[in-house]
PDB file of C-alpha atoms in Angstrom:
ATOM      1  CA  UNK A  44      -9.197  17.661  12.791  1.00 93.00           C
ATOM      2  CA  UNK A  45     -12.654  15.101  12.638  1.00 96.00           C
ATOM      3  CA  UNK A  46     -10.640  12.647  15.147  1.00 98.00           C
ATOM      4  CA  UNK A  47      -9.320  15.177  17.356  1.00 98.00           C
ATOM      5  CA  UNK A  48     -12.811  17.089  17.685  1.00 97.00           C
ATOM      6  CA  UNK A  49     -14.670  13.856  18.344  1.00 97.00           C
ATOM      7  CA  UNK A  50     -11.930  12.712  21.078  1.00 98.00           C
ATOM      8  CA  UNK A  51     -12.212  15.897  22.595  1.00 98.00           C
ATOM      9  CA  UNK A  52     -16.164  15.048  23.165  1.00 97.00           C
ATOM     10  CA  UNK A  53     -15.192  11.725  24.732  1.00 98.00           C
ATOM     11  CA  UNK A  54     -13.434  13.489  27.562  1.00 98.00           C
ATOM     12  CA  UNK A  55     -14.730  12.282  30.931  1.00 97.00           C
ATOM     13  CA  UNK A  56     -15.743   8.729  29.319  1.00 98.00           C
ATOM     14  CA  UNK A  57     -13.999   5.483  29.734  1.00 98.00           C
ATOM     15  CA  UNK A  58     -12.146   3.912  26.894  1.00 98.00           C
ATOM     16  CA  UNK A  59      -9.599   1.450  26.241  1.00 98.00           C
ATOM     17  CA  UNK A  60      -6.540   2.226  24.291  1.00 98.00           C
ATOM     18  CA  UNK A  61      -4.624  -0.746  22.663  1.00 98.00           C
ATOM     19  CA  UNK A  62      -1.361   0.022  21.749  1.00 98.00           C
ATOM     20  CA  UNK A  63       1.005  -1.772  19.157  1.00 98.00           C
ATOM     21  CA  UNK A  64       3.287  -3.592  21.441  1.00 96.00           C
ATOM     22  CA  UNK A  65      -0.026  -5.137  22.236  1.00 96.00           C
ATOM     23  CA  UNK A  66      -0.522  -3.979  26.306  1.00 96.00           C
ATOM     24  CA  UNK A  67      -3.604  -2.770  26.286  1.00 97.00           C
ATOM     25  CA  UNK A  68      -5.576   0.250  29.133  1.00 97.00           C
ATOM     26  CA  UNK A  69      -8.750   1.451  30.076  1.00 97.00           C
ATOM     27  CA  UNK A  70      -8.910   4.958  31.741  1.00 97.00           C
ATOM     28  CA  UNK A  71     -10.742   7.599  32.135  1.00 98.00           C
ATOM     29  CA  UNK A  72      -9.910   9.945  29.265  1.00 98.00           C
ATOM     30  CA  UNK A  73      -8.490  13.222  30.547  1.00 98.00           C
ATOM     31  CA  UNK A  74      -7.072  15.251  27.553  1.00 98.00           C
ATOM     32  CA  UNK A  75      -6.165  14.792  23.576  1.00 98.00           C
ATOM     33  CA  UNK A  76      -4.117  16.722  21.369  1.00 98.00           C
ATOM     34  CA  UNK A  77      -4.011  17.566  17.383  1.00 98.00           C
ATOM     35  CA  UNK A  78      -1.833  14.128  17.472  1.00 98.00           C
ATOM     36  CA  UNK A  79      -4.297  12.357  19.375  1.00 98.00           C
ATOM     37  CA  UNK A  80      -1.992  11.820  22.059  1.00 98.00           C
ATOM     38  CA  UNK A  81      -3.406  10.858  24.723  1.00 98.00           C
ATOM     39  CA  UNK A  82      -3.435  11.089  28.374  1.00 98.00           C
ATOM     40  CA  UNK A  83      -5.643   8.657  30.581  1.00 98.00           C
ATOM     41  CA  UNK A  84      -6.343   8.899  34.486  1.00 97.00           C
ATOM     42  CA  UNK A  85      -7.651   5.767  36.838  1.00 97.00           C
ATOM     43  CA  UNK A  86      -6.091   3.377  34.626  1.00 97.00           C
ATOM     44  CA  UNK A  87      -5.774  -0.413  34.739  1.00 95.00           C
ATOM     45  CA  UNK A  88      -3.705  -2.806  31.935  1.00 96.00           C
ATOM     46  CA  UNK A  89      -6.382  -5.302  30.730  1.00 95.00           C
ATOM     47  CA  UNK A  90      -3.951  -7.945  31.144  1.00 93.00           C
ATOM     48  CA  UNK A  91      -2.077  -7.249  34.355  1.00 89.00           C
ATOM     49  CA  UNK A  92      -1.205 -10.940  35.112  1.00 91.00           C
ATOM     50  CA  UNK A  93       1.041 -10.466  31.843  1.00 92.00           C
ATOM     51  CA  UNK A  94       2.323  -7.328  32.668  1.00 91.00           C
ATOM     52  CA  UNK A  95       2.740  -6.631  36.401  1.00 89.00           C
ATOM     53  CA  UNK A  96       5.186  -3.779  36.720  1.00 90.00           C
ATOM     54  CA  UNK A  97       2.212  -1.922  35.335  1.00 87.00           C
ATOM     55  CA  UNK A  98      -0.418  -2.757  38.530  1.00 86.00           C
ATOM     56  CA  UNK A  99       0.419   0.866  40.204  1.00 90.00           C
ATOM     57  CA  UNK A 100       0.219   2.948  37.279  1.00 91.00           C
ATOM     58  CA  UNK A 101      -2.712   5.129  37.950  1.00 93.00           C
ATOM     59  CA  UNK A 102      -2.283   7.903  35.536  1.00 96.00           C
ATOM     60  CA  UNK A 103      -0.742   7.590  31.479  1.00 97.00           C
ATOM     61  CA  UNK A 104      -0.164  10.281  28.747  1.00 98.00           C
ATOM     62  CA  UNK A 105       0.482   8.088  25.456  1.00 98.00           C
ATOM     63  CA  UNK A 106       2.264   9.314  22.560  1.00 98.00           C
ATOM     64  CA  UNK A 107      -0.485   9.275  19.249  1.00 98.00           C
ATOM     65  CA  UNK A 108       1.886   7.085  17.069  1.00 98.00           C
ATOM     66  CA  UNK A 109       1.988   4.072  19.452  1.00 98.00           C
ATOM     67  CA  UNK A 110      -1.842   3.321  19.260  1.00 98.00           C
ATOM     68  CA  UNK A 111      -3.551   0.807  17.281  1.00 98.00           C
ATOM     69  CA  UNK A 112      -7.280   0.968  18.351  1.00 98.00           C
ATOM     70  CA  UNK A 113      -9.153   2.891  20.793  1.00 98.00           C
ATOM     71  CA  UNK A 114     -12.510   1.004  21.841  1.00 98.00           C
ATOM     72  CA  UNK A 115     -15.404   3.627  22.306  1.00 98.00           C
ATOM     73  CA  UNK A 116     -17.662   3.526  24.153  1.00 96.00           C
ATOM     74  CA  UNK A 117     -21.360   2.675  22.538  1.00 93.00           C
ATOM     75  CA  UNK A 118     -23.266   5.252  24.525  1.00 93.00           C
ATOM     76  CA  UNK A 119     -20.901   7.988  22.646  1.00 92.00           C
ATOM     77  CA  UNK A 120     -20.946   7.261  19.382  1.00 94.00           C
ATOM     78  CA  UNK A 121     -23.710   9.308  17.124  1.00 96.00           C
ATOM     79  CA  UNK A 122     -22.747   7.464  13.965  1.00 97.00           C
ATOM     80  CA  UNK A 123     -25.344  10.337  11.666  1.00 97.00           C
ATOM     81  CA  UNK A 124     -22.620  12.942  13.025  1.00 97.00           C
ATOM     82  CA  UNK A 125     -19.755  10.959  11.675  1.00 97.00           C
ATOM     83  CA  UNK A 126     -20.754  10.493   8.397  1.00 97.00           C
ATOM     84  CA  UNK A 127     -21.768  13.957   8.115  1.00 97.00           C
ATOM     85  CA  UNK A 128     -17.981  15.367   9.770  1.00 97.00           C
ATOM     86  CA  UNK A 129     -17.033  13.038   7.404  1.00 97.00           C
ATOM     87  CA  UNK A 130     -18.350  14.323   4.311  1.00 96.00           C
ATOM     88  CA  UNK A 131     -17.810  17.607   5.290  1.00 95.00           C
ATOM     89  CA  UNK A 132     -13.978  17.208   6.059  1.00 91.00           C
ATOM     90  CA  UNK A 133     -13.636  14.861   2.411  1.00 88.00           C
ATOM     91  CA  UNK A 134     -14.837  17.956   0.887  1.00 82.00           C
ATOM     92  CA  UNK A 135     -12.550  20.356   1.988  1.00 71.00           C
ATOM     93  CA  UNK A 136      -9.455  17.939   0.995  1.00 54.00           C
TER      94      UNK A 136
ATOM     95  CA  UNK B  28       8.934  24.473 -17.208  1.00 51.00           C
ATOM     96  CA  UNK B  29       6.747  23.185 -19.624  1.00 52.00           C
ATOM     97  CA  UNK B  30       5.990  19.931 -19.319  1.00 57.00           C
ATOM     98  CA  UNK B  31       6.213  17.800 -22.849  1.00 53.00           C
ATOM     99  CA  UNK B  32       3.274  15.037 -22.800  1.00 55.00           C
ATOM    100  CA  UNK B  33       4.694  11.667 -22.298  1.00 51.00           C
ATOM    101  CA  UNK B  34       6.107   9.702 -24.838  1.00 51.00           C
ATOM    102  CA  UNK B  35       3.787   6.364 -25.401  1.00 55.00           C
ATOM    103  CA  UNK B  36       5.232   3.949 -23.181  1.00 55.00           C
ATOM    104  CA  UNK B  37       8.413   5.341 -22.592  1.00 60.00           C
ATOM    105  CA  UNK B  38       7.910   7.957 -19.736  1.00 54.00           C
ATOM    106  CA  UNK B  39      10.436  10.409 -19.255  1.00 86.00           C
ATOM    107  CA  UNK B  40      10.046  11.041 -15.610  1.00 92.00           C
ATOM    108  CA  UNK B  41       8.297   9.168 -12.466  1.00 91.00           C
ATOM    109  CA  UNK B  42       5.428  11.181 -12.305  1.00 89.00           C
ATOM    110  CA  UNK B  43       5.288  10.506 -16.182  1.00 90.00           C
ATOM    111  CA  UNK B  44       5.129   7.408 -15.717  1.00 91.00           C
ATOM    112  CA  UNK B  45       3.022   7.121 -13.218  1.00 89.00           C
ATOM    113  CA  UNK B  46       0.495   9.246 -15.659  1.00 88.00           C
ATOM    114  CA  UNK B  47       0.613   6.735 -18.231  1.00 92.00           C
ATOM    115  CA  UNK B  48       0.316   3.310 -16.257  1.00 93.00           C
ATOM    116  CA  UNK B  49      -3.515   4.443 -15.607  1.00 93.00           C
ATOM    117  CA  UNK B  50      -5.904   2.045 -16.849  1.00 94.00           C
ATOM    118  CA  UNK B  51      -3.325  -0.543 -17.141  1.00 96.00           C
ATOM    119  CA  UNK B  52      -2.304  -4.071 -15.631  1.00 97.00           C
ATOM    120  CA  UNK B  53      -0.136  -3.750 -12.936  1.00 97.00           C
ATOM    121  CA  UNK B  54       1.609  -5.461  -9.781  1.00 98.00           C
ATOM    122  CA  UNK B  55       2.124  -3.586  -7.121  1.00 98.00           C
ATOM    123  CA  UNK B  56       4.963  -4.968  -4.434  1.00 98.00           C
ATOM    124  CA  UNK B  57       4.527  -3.820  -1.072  1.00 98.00           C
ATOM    125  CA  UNK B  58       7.707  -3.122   1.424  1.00 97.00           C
ATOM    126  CA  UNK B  59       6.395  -7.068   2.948  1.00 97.00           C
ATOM    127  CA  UNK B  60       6.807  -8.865  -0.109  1.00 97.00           C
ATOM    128  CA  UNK B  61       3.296  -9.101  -1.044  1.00 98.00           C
ATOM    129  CA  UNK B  62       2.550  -8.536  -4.711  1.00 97.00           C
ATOM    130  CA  UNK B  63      -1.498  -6.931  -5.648  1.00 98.00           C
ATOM    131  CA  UNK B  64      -2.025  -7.932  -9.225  1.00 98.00           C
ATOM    132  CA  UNK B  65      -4.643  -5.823 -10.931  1.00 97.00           C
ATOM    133  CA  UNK B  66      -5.746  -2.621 -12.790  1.00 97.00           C
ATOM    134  CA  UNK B  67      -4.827   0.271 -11.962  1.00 97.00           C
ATOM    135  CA  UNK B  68      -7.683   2.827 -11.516  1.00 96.00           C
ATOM    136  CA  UNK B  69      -5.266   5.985 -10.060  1.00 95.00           C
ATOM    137  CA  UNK B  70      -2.998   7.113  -7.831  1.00 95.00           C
ATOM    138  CA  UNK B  71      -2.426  10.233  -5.495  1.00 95.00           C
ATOM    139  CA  UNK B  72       0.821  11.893  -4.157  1.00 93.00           C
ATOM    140  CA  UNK B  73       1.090   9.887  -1.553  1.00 96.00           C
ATOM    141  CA  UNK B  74       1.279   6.508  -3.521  1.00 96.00           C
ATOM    142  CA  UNK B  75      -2.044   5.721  -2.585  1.00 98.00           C
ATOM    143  CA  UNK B  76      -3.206   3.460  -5.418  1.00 97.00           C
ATOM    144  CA  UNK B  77      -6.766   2.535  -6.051  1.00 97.00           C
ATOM    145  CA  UNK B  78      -6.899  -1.086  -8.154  1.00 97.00           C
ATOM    146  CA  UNK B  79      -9.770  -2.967  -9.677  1.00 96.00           C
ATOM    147  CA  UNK B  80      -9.986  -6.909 -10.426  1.00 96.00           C
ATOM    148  CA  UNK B  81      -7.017  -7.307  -7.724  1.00 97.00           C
ATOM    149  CA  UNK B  82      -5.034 -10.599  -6.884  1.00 97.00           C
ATOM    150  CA  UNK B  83      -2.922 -11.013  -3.417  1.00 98.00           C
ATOM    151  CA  UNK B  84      -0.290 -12.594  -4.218  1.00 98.00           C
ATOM    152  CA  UNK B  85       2.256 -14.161  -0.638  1.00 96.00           C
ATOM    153  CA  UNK B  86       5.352 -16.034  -1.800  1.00 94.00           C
ATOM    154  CA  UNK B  87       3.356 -16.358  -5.339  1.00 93.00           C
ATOM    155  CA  UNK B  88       0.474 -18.423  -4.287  1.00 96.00           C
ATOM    156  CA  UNK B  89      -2.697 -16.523  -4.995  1.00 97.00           C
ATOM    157  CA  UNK B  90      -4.033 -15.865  -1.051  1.00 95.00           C
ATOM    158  CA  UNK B  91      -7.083 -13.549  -2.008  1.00 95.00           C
ATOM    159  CA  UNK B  92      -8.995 -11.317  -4.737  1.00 96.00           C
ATOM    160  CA  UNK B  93     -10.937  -8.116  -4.501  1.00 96.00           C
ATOM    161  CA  UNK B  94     -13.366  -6.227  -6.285  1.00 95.00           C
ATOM    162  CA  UNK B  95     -11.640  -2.705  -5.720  1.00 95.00           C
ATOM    163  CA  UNK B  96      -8.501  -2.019  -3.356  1.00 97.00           C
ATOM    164  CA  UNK B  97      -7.531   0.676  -1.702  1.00 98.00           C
ATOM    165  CA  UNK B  98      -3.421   0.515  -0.806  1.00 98.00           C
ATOM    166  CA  UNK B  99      -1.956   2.791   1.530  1.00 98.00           C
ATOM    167  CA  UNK B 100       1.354   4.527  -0.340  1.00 98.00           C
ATOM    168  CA  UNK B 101       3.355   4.185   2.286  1.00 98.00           C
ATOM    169  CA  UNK B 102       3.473   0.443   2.150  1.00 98.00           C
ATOM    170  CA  UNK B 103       4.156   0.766  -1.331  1.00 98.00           C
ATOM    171  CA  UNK B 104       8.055  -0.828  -2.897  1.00 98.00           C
ATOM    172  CA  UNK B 105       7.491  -0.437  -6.343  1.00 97.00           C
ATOM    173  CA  UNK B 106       4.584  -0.548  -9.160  1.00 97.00           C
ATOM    174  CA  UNK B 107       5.595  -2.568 -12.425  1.00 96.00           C
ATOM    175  CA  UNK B 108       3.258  -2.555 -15.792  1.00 95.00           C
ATOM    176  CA  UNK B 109       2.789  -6.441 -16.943  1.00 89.00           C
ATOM    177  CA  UNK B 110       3.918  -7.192 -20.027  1.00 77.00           C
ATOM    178  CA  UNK B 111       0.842  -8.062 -22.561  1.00 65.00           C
TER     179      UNK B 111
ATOM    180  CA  UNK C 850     -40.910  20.231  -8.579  1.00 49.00           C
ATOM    181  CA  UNK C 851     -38.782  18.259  -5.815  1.00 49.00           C
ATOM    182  CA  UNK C 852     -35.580  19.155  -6.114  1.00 50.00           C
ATOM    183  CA  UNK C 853     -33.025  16.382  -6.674  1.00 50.00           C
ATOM    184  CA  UNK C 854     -31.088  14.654  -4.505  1.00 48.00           C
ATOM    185  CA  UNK C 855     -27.416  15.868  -4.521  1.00 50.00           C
ATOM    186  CA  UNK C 856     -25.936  13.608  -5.927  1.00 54.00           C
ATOM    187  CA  UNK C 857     -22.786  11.821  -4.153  1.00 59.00           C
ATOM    188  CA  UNK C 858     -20.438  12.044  -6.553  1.00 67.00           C
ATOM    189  CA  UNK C 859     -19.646   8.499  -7.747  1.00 72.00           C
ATOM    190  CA  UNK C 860     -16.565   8.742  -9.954  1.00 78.00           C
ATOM    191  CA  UNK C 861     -13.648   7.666  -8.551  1.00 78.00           C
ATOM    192  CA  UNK C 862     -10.720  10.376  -9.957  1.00 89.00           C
ATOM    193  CA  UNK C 863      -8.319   9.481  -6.682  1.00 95.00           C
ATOM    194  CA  UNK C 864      -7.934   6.555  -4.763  1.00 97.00           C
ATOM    195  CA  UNK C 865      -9.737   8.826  -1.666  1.00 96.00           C
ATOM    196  CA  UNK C 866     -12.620   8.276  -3.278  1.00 95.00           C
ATOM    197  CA  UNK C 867     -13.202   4.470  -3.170  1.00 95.00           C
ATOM    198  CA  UNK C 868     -13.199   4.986   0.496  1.00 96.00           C
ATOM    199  CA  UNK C 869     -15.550   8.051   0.430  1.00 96.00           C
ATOM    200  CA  UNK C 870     -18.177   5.700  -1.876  1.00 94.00           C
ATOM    201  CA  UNK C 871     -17.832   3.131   0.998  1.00 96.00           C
ATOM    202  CA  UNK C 872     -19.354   5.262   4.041  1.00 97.00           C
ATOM    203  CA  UNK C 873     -21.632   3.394   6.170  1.00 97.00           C
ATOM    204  CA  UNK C 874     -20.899   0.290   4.320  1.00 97.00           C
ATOM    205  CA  UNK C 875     -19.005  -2.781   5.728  1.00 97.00           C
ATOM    206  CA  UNK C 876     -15.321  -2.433   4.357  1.00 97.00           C
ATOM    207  CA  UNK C 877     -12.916  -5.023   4.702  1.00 98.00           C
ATOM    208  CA  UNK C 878      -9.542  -3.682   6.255  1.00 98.00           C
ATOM    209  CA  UNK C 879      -5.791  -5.411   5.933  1.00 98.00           C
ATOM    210  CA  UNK C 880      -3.632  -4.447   8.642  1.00 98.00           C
ATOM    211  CA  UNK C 881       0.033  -4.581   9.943  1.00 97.00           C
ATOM    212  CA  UNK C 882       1.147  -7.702  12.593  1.00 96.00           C
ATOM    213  CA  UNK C 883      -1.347 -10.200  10.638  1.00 96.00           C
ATOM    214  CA  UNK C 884      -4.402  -8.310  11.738  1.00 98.00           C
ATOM    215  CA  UNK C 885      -7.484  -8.055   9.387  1.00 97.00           C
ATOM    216  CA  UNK C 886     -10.626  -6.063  10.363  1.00 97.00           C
ATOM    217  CA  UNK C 887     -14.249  -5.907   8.794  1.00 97.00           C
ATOM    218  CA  UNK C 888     -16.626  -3.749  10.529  1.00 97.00           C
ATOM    219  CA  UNK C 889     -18.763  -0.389   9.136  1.00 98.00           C
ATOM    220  CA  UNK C 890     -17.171   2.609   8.047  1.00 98.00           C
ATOM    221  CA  UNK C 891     -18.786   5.671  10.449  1.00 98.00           C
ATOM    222  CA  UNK C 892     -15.688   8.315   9.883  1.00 98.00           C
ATOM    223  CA  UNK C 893     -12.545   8.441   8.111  1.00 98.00           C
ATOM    224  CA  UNK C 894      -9.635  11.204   7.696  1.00 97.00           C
ATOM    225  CA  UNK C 895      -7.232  11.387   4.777  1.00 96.00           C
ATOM    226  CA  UNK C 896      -4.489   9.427   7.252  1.00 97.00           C
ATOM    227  CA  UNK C 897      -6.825   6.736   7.304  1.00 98.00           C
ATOM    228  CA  UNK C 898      -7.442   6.827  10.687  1.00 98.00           C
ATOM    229  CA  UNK C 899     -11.304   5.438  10.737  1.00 98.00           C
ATOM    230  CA  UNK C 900     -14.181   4.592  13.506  1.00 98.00           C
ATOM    231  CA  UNK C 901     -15.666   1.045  12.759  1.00 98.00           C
ATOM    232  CA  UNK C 902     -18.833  -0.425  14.281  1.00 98.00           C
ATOM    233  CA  UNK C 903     -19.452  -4.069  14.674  1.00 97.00           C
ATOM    234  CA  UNK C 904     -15.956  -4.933  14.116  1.00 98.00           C
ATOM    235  CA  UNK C 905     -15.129  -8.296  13.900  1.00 97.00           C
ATOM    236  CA  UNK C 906     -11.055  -8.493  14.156  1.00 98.00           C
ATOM    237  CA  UNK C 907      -9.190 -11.950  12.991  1.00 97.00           C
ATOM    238  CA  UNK C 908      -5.561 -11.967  14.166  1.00 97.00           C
ATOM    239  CA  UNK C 909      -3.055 -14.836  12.317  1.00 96.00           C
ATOM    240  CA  UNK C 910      -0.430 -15.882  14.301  1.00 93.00           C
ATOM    241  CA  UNK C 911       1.814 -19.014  12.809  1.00 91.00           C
ATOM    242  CA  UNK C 912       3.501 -21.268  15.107  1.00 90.00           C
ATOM    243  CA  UNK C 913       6.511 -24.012  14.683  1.00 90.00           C
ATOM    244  CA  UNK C 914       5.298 -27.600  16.134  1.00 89.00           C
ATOM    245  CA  UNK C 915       8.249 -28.507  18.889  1.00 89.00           C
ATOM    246  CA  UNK C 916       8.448 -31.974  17.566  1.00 90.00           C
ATOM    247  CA  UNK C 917       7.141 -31.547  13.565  1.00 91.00           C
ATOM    248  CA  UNK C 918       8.852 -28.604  12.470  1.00 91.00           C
ATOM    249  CA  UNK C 919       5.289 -28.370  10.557  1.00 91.00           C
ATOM    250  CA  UNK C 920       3.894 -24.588  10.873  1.00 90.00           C
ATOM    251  CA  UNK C 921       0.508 -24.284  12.583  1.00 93.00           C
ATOM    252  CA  UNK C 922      -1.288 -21.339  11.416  1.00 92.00           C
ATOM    253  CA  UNK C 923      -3.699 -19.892  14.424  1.00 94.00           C
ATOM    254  CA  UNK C 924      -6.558 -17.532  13.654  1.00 96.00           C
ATOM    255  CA  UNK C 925      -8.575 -15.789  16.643  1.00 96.00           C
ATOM    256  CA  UNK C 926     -11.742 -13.441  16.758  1.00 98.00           C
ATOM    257  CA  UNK C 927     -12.758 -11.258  18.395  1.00 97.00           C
ATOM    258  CA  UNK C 928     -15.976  -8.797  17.920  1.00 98.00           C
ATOM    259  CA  UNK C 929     -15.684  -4.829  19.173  1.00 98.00           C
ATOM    260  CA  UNK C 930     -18.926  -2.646  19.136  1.00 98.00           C
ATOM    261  CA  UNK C 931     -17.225   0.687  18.062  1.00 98.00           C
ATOM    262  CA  UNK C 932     -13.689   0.607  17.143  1.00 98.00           C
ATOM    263  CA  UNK C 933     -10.654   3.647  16.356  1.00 98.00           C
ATOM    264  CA  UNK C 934      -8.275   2.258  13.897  1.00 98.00           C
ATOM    265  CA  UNK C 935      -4.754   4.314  13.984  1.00 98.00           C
ATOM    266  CA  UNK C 936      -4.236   5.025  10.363  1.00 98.00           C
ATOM    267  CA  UNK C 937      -0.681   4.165  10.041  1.00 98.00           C
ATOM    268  CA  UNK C 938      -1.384   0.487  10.367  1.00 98.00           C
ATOM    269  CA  UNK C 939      -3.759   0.195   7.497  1.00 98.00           C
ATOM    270  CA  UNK C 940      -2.059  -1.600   4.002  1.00 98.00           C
ATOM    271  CA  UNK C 941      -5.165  -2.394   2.199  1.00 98.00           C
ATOM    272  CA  UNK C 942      -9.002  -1.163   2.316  1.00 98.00           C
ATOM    273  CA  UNK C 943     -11.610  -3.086   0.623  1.00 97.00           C
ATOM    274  CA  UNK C 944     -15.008  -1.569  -0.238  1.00 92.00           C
ATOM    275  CA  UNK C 945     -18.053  -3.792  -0.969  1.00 75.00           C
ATOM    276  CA  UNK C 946     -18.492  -4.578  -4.558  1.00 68.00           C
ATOM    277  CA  UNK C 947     -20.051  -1.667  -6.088  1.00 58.00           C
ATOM    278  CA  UNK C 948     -23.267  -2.304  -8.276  1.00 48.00           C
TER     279      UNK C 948
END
């Protein structure tokens, strides 16, 4: 539950989800789920000369299992309450 | 079901063996071919293997070497004890 | 009398643990598709999913010269502030040599 409660406090923020066929989008992140699926609005594909049927996609939900990274953003990232969620969640198995 | 202690070196079951490869010299092949050379500190249900002294091994040249390792199970072909 | 410190436990009795001993420390992470990561470790579940900071990424790719045959192995970098890591592509974690 540590990755789904800190996604849910990213809500509003702008990420960038890179997903393992390798495209790439940064949105606006609307909503996540217990499988960290994921649904972005005012998107845009980092690399839209390389993939151009995506340019009018404005709005994505993506399926948790296709991701490979999510950047975060700096500003959002209290690294003291990590490590304590952490060590709190290793604890309780 | 009472479970009889395994026999030394000749496990009866999996998880028997598992049990008594702890502390030992082992390679581990992954489902990609590569082979971890190491010790064996433990294991959990998952296969997830914790090794010490450990040697990457791709197509048998030696490619890297790490204090401790942490291997995800599911990657995981088999685990073999070496021979001493 | 101060009290002591708790004490993190430091014995490592499942392979968990080697990653629980490497919080806030720069780990060293081998990953599926040639990619390697080493950043520091701010969170972690038992899936391995983690959140990295001051990643630096290498990515591998090998290519066949047209004319040579001969392979050309590629690396390329790239550095990411803050980084989620999708368990399921993790194959090894490294921890820092402990003391």
């Amino acid at each position: 539950m540590l990755f789904y409660s800190y996604f849910k406090t990213l809500v509003g923020k702008e990420v960038t989800v890179e997903l393992k066929n390798d495209l790439a989008i940064t949105g606006v992140l609307h909503s996540v789920d217990q499988y960290l699926n994921i649904k972005l609005t005012s998107t845009r594909v980092v690399d839209e000369a390389k993939y151009p049927h995506m340019m009018s996609v404005r709005n994505c939900f993506i399926r948790g299992s296709v991701v490979r990274y999510v950047h975060l953003p700096p500003g959002s990232v209290d690294v003291e309450i990590l490590h304590d969620a952490t060590r709190r969640e290793a604890k309780g198995g | 079901m009472a479970d009889a202690p395994p026999v030394q070196g000749l496990a009866k079951t999996p998880a028997d063996f598992l049990k008594s490869i702890k502390g030992k010299p082992v390679i581990v092949k992954l489902n990609s071919g590569v082979d971890y050379r190491g010790v064996l500190a433990c294991l959990d249900g998952y296969m997830n293997i914790a090794m010490e002294q450990t040697e990457e091994y791709v197509n048998g040249q030696l490619k890297n070497k790490y204090g401790d390792a942490f291997i995800r199970g599911n990657n995981v072909l088999y685990i073999s004890t070496i021979k001493q | 009398m101060a009290e002591p410190e708790p004490m993190e436990e430091a014995t490592v009795r499942e392979p968990l643990d080697l990653i629980r001993l490497s919080l806030d420390e720069r780990i060293y992470v081998k990953l599926r598709g040639e990619r390697e990561i080493r950043g520091r470790l701010h969170a972690y579940d038992q899936h391995l999913n983690m959140i990295l900071g001051d990643v630096e990424e290498t990515m591998t790719t090998v290519e066949i010269d047209d004319e040579t045959y001969e392979e050309i192995i590629k690396t390329q970098k790239r550095t990411i502030p803050f980084l989620f890591v999708r368990g399921d592509g993790v194959i090894l974690i490294s921890p820092p040599l402990r003391s």
